[in-house]
XYZ file of C-alpha atoms in Angstrom:
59
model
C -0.336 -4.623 -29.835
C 2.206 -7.387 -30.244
C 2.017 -10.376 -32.592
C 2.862 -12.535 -29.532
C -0.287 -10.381 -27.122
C -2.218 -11.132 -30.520
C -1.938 -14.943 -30.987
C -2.472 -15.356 -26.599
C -5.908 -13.605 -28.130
C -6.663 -15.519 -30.513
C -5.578 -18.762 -28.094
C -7.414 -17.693 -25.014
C -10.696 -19.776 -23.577
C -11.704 -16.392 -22.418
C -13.191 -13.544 -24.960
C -11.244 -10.397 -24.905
C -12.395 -7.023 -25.896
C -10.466 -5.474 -28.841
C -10.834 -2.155 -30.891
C -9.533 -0.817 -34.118
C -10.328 2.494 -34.395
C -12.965 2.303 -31.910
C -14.989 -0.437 -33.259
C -14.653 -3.931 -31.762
C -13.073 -6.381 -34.077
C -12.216 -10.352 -33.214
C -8.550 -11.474 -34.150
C -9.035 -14.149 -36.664
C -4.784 -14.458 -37.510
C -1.547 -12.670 -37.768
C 1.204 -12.839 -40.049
C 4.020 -10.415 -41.088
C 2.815 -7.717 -38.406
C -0.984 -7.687 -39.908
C -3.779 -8.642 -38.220
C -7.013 -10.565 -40.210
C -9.814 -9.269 -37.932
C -13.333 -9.140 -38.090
C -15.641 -5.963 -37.189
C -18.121 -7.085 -34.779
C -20.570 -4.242 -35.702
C -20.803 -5.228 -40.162
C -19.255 -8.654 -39.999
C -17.042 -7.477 -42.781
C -13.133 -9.263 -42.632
C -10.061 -6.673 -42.537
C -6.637 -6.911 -42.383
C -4.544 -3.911 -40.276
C -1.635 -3.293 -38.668
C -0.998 -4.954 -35.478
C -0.108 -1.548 -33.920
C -3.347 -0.223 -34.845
C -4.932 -2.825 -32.211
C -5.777 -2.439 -29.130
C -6.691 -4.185 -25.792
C -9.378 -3.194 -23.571
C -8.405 -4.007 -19.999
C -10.863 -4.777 -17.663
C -10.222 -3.241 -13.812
């Protein structure tokens, strides 16, 4: 994912479905190509790389 697809994320009324690693984080910021996310399933706050992020698209 891109820092620019990450912040429309984090700006959006809407709730969008991310993973890392297969678990489903929520973007909390971005800087430097790092995302701050937290894991939906522990609570617990991580920071990866963007690129390690991904969308889940909805059909």
């Amino acid at each position: 994912m891109d820092s620019s697809r990450a912040k429309e994320i984090i700006d959006s009324p809407q709730i969008i479905d991310v993973l890392h690693e297969n678990n489903f984080v929520w973007i909390e910021g971005v800087k430097n190509n790092k995302a701050e996310v937290r894991l939906l399933n522990t609570d617990e706050k991580i920071v990866v790389p963007l690129n390690e992020l991904n969308e889940v698209l909805v059909n």
